N, CA, C and O atoms as a DFTB+ gen file, in Angstrom:
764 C
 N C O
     1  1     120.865      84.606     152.140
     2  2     120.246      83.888     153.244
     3  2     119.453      82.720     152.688
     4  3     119.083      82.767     151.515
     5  1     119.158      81.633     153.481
     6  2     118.139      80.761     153.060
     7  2     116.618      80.506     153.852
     8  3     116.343      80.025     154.951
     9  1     116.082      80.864     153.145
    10  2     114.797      81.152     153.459
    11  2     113.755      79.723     153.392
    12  3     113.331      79.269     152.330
    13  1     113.506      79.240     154.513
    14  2     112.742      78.109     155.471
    15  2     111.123      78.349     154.975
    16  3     110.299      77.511     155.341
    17  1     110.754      79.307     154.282
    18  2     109.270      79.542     154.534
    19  2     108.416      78.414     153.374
    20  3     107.189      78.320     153.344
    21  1     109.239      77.721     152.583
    22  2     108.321      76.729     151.623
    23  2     107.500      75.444     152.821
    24  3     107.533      75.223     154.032
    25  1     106.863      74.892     151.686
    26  2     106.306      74.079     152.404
    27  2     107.007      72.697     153.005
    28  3     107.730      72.132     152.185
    29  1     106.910      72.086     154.264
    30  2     107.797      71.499     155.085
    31  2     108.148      70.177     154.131
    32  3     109.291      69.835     153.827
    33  1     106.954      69.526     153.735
    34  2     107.457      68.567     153.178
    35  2     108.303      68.442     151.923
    36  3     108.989      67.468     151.611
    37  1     108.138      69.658     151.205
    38  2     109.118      69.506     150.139
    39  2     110.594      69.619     150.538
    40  3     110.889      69.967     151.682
    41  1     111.517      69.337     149.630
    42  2     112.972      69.425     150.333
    43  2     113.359      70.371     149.009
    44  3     112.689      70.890     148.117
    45  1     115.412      70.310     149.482
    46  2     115.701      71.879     148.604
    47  2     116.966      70.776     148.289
    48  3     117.525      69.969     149.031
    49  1     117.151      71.094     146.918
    50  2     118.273      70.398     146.041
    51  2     119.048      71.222     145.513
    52  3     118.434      71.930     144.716
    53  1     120.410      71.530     145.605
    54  2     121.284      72.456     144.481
    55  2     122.419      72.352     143.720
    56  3     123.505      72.512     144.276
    57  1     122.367      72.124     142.603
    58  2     123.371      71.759     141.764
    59  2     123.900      72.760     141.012
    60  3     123.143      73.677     140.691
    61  1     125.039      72.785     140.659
    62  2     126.180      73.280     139.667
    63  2     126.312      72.434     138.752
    64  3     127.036      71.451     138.912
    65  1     125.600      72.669     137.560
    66  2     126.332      71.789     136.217
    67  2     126.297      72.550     135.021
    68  3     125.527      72.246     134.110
    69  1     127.409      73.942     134.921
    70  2     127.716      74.468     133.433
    71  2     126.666      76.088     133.769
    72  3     126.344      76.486     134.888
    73  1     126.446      76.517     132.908
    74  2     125.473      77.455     132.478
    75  2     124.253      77.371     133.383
    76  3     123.553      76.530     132.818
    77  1     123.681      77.730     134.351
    78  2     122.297      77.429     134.938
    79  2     121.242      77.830     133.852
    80  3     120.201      77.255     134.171
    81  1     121.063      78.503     132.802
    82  2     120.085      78.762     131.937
    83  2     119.909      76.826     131.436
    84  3     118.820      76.255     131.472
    85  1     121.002      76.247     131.082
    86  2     120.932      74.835     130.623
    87  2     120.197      74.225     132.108
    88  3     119.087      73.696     132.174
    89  1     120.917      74.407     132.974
    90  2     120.291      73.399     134.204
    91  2     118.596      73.764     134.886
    92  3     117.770      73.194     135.598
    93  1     118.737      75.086     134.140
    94  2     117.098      75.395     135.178
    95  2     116.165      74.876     133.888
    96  3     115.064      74.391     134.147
    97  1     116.516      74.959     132.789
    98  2     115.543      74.347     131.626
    99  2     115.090      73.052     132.050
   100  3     113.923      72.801     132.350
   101  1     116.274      72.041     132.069
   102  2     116.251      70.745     132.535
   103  2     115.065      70.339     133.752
   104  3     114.077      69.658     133.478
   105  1     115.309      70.806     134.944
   106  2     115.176      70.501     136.037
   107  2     113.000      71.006     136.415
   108  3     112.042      70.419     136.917
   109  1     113.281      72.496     135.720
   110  2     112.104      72.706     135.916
   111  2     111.107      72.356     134.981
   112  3     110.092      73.029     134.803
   113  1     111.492      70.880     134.135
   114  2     110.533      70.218     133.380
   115  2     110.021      68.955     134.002
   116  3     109.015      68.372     133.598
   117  1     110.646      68.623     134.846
   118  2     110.419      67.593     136.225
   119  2     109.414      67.606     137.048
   120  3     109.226      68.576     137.784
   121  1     108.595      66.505     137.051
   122  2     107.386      66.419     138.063
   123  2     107.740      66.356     139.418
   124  3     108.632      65.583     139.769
   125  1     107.017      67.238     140.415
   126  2     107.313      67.157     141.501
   127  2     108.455      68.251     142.063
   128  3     108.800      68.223     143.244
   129  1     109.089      69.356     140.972
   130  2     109.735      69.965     140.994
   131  2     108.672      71.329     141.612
   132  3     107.558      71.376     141.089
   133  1     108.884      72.030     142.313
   134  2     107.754      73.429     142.285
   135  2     108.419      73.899     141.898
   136  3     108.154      74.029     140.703
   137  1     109.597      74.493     142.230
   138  2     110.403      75.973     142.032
   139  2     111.762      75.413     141.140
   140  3     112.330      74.328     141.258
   141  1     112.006      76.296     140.413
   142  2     113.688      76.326     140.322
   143  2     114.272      77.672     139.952
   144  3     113.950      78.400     139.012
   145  1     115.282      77.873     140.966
   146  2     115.899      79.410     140.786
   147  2     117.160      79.130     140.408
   148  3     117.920      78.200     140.676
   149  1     117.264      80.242     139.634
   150  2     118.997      80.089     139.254
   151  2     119.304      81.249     139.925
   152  3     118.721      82.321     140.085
   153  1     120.654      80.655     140.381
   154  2     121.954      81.502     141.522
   155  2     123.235      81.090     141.870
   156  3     123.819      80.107     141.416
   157  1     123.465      81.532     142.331
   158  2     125.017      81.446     142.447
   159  2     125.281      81.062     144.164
   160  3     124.680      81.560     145.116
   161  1     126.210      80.174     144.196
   162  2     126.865      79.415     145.228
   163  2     128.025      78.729     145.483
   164  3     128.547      77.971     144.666
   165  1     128.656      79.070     147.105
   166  2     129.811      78.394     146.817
   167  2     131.152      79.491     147.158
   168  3     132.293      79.233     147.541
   169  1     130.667      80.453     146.928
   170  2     131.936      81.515     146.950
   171  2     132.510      81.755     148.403
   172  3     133.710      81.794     148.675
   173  1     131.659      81.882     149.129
   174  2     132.315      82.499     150.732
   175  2     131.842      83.653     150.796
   176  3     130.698      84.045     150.566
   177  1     132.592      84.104     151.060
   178  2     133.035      85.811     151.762
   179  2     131.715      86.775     150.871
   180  3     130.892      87.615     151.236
   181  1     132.054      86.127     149.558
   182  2     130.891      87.396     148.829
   183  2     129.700      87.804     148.675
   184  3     129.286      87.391     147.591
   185  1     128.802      88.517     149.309
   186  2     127.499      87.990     149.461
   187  2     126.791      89.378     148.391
   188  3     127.160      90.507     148.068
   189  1     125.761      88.615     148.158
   190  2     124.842      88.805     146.927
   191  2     126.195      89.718     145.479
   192  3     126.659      90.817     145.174
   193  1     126.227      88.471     145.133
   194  2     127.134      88.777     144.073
   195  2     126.476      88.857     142.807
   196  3     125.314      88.453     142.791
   197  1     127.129      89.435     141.385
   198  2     126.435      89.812     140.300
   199  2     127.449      89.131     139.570
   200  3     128.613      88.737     139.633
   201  1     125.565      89.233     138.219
   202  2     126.425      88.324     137.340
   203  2     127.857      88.370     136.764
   204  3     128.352      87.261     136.562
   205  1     128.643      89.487     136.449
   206  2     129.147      89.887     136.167
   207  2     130.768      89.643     136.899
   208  3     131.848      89.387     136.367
   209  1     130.347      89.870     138.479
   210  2     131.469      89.320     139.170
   211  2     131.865      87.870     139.324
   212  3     132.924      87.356     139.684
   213  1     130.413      87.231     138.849
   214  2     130.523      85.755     138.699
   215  2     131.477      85.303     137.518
   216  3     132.472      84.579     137.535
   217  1     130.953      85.857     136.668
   218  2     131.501      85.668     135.635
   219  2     132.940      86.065     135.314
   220  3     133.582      85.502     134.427
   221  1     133.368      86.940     135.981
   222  2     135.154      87.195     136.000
   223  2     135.805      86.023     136.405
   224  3     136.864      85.759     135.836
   225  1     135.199      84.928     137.663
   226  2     135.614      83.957     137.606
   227  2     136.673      84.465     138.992
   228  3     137.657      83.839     139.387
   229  1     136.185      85.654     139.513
   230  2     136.949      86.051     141.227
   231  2     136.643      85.512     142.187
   232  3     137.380      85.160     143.108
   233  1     135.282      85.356     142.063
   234  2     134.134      85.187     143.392
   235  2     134.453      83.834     144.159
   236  3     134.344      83.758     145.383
   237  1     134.784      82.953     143.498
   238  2     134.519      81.760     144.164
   239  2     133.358      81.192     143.662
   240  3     133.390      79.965     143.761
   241  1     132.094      81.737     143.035
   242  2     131.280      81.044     143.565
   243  2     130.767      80.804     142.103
   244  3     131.080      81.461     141.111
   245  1     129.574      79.304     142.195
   246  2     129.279      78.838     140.689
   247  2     127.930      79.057     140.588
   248  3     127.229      79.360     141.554
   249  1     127.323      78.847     138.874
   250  2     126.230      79.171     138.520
   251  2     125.717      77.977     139.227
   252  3     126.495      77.038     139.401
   253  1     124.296      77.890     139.725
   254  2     123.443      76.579     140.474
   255  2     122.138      77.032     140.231
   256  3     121.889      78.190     139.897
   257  1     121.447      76.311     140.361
   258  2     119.913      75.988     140.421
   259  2     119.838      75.455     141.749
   260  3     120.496      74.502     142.167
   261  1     118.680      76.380     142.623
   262  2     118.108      75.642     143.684
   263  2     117.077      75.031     143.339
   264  3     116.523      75.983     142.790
   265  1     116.336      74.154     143.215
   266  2     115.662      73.335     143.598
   267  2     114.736      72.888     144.212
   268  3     115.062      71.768     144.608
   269  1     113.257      73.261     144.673
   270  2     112.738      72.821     145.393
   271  2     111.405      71.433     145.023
   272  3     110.409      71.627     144.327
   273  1     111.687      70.395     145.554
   274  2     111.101      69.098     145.030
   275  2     110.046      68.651     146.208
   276  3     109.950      69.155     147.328
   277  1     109.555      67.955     145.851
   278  2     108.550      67.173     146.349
   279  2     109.028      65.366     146.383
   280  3     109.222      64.767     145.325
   281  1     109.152      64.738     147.627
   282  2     110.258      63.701     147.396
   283  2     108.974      62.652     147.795
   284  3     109.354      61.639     148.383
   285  1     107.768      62.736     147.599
   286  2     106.869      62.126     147.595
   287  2     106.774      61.756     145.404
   288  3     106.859      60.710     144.760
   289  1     106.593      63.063     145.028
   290  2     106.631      62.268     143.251
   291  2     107.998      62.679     143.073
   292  3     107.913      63.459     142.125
   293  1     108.998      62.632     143.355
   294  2     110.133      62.176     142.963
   295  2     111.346      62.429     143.733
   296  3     111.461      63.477     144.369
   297  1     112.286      61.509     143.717
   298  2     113.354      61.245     144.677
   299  2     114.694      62.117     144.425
   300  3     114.697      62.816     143.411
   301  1     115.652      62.131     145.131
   302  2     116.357      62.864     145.174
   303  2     117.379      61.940     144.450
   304  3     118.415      62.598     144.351
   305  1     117.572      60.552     143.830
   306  2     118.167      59.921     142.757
   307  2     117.799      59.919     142.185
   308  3     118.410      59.065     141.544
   309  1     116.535      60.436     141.193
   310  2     115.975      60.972     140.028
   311  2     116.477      62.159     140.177
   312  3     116.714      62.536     139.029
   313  1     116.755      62.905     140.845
   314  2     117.297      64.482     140.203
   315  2     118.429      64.111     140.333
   316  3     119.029      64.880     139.583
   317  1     119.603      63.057     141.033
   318  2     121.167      63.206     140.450
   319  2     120.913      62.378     139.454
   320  3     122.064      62.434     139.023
   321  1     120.297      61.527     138.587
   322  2     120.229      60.788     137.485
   323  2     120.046      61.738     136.438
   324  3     120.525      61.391     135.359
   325  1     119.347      63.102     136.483
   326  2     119.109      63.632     135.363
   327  2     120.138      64.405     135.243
   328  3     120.592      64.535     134.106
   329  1     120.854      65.197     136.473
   330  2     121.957      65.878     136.860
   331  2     123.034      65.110     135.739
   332  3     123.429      65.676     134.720
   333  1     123.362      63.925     136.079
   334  2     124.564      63.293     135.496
   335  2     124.375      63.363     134.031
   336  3     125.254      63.605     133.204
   337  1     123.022      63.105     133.789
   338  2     122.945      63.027     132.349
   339  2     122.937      64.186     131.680
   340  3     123.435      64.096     130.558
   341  1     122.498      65.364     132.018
   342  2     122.182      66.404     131.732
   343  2     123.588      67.149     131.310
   344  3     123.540      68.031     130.453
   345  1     124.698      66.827     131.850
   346  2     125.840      67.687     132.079
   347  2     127.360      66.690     131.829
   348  3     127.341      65.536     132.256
   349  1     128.065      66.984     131.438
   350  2     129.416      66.169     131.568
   351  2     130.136      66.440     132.928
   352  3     130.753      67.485     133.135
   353  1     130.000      65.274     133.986
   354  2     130.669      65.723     134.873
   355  2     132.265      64.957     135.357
   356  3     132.529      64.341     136.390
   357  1     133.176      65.295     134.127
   358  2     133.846      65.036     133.909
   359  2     134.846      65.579     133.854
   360  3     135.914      65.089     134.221
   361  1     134.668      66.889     133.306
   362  2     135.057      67.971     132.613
   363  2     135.252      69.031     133.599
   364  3     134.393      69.797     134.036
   365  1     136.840      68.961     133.974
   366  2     137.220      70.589     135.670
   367  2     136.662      71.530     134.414
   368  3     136.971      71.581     133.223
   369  1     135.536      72.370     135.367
   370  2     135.170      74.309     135.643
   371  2     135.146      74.296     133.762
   372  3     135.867      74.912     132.977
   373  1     134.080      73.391     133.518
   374  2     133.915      73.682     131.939
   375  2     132.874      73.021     131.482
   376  3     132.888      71.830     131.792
   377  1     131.985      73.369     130.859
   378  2     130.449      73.264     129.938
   379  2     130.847      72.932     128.653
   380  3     130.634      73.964     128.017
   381  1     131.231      72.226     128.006
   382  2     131.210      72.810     126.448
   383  2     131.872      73.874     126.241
   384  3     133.030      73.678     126.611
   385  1     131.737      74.869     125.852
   386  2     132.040      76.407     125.453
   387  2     132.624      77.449     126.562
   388  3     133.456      78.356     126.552
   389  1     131.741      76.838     127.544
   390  2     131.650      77.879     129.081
   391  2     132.619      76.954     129.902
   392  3     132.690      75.794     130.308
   393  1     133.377      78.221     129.914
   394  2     134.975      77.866     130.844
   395  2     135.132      78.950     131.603
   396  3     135.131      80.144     131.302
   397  1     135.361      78.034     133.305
   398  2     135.872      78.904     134.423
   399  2     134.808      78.349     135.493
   400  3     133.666      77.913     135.354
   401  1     135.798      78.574     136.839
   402  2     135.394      77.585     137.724
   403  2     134.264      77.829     138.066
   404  3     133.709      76.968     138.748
   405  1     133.312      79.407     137.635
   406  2     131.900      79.153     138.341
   407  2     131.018      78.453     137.068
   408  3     129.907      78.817     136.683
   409  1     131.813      77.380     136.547
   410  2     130.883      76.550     135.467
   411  2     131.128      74.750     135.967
   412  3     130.919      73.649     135.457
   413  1     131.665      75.270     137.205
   414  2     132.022      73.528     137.953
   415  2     131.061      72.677     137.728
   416  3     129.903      73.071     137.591
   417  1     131.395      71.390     137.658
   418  2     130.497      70.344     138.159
   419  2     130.231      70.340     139.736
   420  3     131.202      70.126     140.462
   421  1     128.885      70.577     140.354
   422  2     128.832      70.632     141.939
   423  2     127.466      70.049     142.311
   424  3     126.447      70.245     141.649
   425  1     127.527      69.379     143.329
   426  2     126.769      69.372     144.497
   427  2     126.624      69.772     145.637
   428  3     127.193      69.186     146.558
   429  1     125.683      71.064     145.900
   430  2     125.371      71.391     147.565
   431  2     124.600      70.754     147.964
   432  3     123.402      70.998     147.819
   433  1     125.220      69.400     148.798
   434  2     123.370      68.865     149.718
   435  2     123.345      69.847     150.938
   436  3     124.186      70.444     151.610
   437  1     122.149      69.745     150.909
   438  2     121.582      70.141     151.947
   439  2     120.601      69.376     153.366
   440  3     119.620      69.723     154.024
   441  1     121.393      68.352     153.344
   442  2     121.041      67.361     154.492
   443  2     121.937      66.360     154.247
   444  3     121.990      65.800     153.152
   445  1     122.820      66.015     155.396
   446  2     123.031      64.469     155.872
   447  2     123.061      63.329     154.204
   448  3     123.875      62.958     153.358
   449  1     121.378      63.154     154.583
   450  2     120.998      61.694     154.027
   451  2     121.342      62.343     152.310
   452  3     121.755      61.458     151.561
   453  1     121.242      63.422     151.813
   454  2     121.752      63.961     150.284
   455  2     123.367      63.762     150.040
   456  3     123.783      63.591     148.894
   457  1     124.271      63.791     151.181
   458  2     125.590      64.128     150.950
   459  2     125.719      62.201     150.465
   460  3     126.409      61.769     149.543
   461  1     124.778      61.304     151.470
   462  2     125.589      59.820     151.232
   463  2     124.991      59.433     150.377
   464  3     125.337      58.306     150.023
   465  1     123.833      60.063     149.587
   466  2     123.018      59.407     148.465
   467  2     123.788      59.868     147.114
   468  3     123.767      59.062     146.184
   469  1     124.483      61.133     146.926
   470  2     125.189      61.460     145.616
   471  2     126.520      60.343     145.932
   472  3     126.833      59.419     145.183
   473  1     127.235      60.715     147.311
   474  2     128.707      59.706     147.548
   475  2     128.021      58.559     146.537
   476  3     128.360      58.430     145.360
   477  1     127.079      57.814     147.148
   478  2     126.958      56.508     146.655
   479  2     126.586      56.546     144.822
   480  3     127.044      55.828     143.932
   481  1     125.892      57.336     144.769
   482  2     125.625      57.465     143.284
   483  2     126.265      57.726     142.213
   484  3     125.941      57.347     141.088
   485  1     127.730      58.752     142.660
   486  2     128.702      58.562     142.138
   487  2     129.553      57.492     141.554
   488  3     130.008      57.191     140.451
   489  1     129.576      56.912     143.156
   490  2     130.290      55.926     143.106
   491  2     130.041      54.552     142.311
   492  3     130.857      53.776     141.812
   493  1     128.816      54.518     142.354
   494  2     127.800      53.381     141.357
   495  2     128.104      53.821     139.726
   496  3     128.430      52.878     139.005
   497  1     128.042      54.877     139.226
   498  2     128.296      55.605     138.269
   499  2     130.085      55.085     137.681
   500  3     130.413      54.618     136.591
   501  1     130.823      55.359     138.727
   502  2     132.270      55.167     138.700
   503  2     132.414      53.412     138.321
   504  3     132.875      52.950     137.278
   505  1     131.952      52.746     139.332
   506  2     132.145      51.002     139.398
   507  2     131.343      50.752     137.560
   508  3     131.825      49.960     136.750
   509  1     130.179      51.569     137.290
   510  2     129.750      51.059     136.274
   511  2     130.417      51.414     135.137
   512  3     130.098      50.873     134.078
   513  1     131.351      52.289     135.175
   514  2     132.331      53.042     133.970
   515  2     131.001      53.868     133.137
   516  3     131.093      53.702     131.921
   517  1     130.080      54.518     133.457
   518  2     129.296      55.066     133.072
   519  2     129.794      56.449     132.053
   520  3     129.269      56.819     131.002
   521  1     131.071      57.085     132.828
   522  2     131.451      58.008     131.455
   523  2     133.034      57.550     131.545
   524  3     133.655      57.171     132.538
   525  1     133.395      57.679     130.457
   526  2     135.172      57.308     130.243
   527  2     136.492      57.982     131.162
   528  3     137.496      57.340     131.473
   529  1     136.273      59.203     131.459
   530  2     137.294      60.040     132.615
   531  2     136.445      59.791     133.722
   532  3     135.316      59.345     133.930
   533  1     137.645      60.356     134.511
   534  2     136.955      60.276     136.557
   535  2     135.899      61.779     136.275
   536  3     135.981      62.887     135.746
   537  1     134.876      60.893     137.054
   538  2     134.279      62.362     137.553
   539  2     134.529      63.120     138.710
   540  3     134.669      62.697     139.858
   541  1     134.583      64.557     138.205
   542  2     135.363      65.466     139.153
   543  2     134.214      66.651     139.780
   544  3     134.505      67.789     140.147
   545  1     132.842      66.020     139.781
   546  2     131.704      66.698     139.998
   547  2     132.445      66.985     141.454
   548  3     133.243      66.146     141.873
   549  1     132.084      68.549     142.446
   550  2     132.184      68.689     143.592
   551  2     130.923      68.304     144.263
   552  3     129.800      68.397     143.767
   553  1     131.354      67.662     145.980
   554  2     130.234      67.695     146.968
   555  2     130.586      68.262     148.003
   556  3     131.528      68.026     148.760
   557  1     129.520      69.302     148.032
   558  2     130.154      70.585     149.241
   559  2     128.597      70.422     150.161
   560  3     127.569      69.919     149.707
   561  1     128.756      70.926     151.374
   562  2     127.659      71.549     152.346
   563  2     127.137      72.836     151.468
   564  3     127.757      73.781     150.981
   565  1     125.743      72.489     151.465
   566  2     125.533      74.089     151.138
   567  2     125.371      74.751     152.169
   568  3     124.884      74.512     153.274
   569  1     126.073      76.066     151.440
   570  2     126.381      77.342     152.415
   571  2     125.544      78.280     151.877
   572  3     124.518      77.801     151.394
   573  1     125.674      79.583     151.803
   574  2     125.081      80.525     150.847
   575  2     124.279      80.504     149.619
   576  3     124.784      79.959     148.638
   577  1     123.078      81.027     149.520
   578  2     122.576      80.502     147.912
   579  2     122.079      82.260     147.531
   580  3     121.454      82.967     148.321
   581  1     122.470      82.624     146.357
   582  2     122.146      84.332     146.364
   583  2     121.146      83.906     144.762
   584  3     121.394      82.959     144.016
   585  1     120.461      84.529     144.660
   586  2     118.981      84.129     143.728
   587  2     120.150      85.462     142.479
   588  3     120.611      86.598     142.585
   589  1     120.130      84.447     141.525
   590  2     120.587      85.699     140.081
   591  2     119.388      86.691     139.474
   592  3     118.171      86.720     139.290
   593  1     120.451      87.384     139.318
   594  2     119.204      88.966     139.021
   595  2     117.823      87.945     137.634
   596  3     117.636      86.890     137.028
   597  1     117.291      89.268     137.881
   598  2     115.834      88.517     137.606
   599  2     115.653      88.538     136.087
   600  3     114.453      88.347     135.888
   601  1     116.356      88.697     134.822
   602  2     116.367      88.512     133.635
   603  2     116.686      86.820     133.849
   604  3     115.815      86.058     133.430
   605  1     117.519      86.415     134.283
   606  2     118.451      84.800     134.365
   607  2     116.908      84.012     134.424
   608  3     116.753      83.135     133.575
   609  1     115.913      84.235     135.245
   610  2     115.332      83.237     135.653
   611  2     114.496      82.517     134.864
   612  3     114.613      82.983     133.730
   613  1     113.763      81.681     134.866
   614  2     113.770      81.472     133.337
   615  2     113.684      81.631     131.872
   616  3     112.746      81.665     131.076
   617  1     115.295      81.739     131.750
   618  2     115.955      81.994     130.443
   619  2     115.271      81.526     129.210
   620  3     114.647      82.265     128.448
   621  1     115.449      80.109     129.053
   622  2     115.415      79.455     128.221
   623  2     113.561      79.623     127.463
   624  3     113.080      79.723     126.335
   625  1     113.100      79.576     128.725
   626  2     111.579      79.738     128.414
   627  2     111.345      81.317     128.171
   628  3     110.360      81.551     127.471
   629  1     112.012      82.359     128.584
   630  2     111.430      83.552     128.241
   631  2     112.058      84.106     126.650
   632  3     111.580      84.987     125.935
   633  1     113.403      83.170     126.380
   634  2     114.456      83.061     125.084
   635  2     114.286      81.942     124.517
   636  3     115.198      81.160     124.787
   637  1     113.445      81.500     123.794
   638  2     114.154      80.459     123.254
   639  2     114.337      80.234     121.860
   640  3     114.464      79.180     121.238
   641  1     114.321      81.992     121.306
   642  2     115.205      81.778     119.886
   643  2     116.202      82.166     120.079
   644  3     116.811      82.280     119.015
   645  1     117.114      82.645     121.425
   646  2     118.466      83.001     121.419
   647  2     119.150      82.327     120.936
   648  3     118.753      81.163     120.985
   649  1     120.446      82.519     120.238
   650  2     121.324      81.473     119.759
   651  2     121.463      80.494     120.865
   652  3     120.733      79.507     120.775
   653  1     122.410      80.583     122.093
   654  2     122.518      79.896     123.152
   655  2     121.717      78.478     123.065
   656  3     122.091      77.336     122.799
   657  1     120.426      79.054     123.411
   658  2     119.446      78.436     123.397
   659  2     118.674      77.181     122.467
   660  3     117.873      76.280     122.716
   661  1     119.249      77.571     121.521
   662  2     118.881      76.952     120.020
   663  2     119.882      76.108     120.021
   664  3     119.508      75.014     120.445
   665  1     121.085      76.135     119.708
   666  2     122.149      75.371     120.260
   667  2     122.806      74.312     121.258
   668  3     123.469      73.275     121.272
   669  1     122.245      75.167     122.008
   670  2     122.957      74.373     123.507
   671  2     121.910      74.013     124.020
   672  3     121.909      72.791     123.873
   673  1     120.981      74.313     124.550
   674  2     119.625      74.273     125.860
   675  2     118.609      73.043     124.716
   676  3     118.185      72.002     125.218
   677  1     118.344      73.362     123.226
   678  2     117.280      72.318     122.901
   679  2     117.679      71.084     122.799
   680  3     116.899      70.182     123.106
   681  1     119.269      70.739     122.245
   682  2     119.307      69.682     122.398
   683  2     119.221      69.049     124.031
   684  3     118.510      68.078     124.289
   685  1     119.831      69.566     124.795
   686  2     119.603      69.262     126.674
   687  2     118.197      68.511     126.292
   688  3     118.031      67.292     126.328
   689  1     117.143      69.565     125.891
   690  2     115.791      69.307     126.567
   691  2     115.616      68.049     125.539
   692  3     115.393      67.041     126.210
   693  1     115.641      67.752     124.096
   694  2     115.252      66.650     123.631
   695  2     115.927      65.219     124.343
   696  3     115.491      64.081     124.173
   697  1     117.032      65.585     125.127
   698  2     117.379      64.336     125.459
   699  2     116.843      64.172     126.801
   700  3     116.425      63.016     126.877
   701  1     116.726      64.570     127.503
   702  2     115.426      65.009     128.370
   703  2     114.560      64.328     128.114
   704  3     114.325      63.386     128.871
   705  1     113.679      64.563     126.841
   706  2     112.382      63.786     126.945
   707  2     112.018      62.446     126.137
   708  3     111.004      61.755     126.041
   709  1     113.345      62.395     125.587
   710  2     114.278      60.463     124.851
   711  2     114.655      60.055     126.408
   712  3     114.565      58.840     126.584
   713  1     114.960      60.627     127.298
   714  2     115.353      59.276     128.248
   715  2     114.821      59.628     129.477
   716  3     115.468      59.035     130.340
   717  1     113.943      60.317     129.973
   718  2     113.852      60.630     131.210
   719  2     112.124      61.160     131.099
   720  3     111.680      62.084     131.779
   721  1     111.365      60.425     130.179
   722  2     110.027      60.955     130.166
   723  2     109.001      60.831     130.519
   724  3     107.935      61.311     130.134
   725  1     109.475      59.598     131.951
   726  2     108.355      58.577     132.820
   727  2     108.675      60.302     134.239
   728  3     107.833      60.537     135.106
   729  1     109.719      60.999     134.117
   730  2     109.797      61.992     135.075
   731  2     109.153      63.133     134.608
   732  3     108.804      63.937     135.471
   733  1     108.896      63.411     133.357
   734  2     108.451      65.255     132.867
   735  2     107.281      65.423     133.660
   736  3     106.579      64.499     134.068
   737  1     107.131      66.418     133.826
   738  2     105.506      67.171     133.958
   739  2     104.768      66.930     132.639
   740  3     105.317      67.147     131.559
   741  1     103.136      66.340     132.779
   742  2     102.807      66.209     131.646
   743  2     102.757      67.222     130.567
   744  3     103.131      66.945     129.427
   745  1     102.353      68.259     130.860
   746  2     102.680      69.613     129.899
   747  2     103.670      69.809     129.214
   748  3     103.739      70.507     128.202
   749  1     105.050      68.799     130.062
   750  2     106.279      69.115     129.207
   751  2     106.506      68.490     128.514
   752  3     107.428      68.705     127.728
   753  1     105.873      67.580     128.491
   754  2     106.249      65.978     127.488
   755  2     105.671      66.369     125.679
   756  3     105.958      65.800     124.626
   757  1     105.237      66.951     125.816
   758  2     104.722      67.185     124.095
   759  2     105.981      67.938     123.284
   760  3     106.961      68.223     123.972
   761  1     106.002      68.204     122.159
   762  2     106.814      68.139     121.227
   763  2     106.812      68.994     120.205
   764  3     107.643      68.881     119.305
């Protein structure tokens, strides 16, 4: 279900890009960000699905981060700017390493004015030849958002000598704070 009870003015953002342990690191270093949950979305029919069924790659449905922002300190083209950068969205139902379609490139907006602001941002992205292949990021309505069991949530910060992590997630975050460090939370910006 999606649950209305945050505060009115913030809005709700949800992306699919690879591994959500990589995307919730990213996202919840962002000013103006309150929340970020990792979950799964996208599937249909299956409701409150596990990791496990996610991961067979049956469900339909992909790893995501919801999102909840504050579009007063920051806009909803600062979070697809970090989105794009953050992730190859280039690359059909594959991360690096992590292969299978709940590792899609995706967008669920969740309003109207989100569905024509990624169209266009894409598309600006595309005219500028910004990455070398077409991007094959999805833009869907969000439908369903099921919150991943409660070890997932933040991963990276409760792990971060896991291999994974060490590997994959620190470089994310150093490039993170080389190009995107007029956005961190000040706490996150140190080194």
């Amino acid at each position: 279900y999606f649950c209305y009870d945050f505060n009115m003015k913030n809005k709700i953002a949800v992306f699919g890009g690879g591994c959500f342990w990589c995307t919730e690191a990213v996202f919840k270093r962002l000013k103006g960000v309150h929340s970020v949950v990792s979950g799964y979305s996208g599937g249909g029919s299956m409701d409150k699905p596990t990791y496990e069924q996610v991961s067979s790659g049956s469900t339909g449905h992909a790893e995501v981060i919801k999102i909840e922002y504050d579009p007063e300190q920051i806009r909803f083209e600062d979070l697809l700017n970090v989105f794009f950068s953050s992730h190859d969205p280039t690359t059909l139902n594959k991360q690096g390493n992590d292969v299978g379609t709940q590792y899609r490139s995706v967008i669920y907006y969740s309003s109207p004015e989100q569905k024509v602001q990624a169209e266009t941002f894409i598309k600006e992205l595309e005219q500028e030849k910004v990455f070398e292949q077409p991007i094959v990021t999805e833009l869907k309505q969000l439908g369903n958002f099921y919150p991943a069991e409660e070890y997932h949530q933040n991963f990276y910060d409760n792990n971060k000598n896991y291999p994974y992590c060490t590997f994959v997630i620190d470089p994310k975050i150093t490039k993170l704070r080389q190009k995107f460090a007029y956005l961190l939370k000040p706490e996150t910006n140190e080194h």
